[in-house]
Amino acid sequence: MLKPRGLLFGTAGVPLASPKPSSVEGVKTVKSLGLDAMELEFVRGVRMGDKLAEDVKKVSEELGVVLTAHAPYYVNLNSPDEAKVEASVKRIMDTARAAHKCGGWSIVFHPAYYGDDEPEAVHSKVKELLKRLVKELRDEGVDVWIRPETAGGLAEYGNLHEVVELSRDIEGVLPCVDFAHLHARTNGGYNTYDEIASIFTLLERELGEECLKNMHMHFSGIEYGERGEVKHVNLEESDYNYEALVKVLKDFKVEGVMISESPNIEGDAILLKKLYTSATTT
Ligand SMILES: [Zn+2]
């Protein structure tokens, strides 16, 4: 498994500039764009044959491009339908298995919807299922990080505290922090230097300094309303304070992988990497 050293910037899926929409070409394009990571997007289902996985692993190791993966959107660990819960567990596990086959480092998933349930009840349910799922994966030898993502919509389980608690209570689990989602969920919050810094202060306090050296993060511009996230947009079309984000990343010496989920994908990944590379600590 190729692990990140320092802070790497990458794309959610194959870059737009890739000559072909294949993961192998995607990894090569990431490298040629001067980026260092790519998230395999299994958002509409996990499909990864053994031969393709082998090829993806080989090219990523050769070029030093770290791989992460995103589980399908159709996941709800709090579905009232037991069959849907089991299907959700399987989708997360299949994402981890596929990422592992490709030499991936970390996977991210959207855990659940609150539905009509109390947040505490949803949290307990997600926690029990996640414990079981991580144990089964470890028994199979799948050792990628399993990361619940901070969610952008208020109907979705996954505020910062919930995700931090899961990470504290379950070995092998760490948060995927999506800065655009936190901003949208709080209707414009987490947008000043101090607000963004408070995320890392919390992570360091609750999960230890190691967490800051092992971050899996998403960013993009975002439009939002009363219920949170409306849609992802490019950084420069949004009010997201990415200059502040870059300063915080420098000051906290954050390491790991930062994935761009903007519509221009590599455009904002390159923009943020350039800004980060030229920034100095305060
Ligand atoms: Zn996501």
CSV table of N, CA, C and O and ligand atoms in Angstrom, one decimal, residues 70 73 108 110 149 178 181 218 261, ligand 1:
chain,number,residue,atom,x,y,z
A,70,HIS,N,-14.0,6.2,-3.0
A,70,HIS,CA,-15.3,6.7,-2.5
A,70,HIS,C,-16.4,5.6,-2.7
A,70,HIS,O,-16.6,5.1,-3.8
A,73,TYR,N,-23.0,6.1,-3.5
A,73,TYR,CA,-23.9,7.0,-2.8
A,73,TYR,C,-25.1,6.2,-2.1
A,73,TYR,O,-25.6,6.7,-1.1
A,108,VAL,N,-13.8,6.3,1.8
A,108,VAL,CA,-14.7,7.2,2.4
A,108,VAL,C,-16.1,6.8,2.0
A,108,VAL,O,-16.4,6.3,0.9
A,110,HIS,N,-20.6,7.8,2.9
A,110,HIS,CA,-21.7,8.7,3.5
A,110,HIS,C,-22.5,7.7,4.4
A,110,HIS,O,-23.1,6.8,3.8
A,149,GLU,N,-17.7,10.3,6.2
A,149,GLU,CA,-17.4,11.6,5.8
A,149,GLU,C,-18.4,12.6,6.5
A,149,GLU,O,-19.5,12.3,6.8
A,178,ASP,N,-14.8,16.8,5.0
A,178,ASP,CA,-15.2,17.5,3.8
A,178,ASP,C,-15.5,19.0,4.2
A,178,ASP,O,-16.5,19.3,4.8
A,181,HIS,N,-18.7,20.6,2.9
A,181,HIS,CA,-19.9,20.1,3.6
A,181,HIS,C,-20.0,20.8,4.9
A,181,HIS,O,-21.1,21.1,5.3
A,218,HIS,N,-11.7,16.3,1.7
A,218,HIS,CA,-12.4,16.7,0.5
A,218,HIS,C,-12.5,18.2,0.5
A,218,HIS,O,-12.8,18.8,1.6
A,261,GLU,N,-13.3,18.0,-5.1
A,261,GLU,CA,-14.6,17.5,-5.7
A,261,GLU,C,-15.3,18.7,-6.4
A,261,GLU,O,-16.5,18.7,-6.5
B,1,ZN,ZN,-18.6,12.1,-0.4
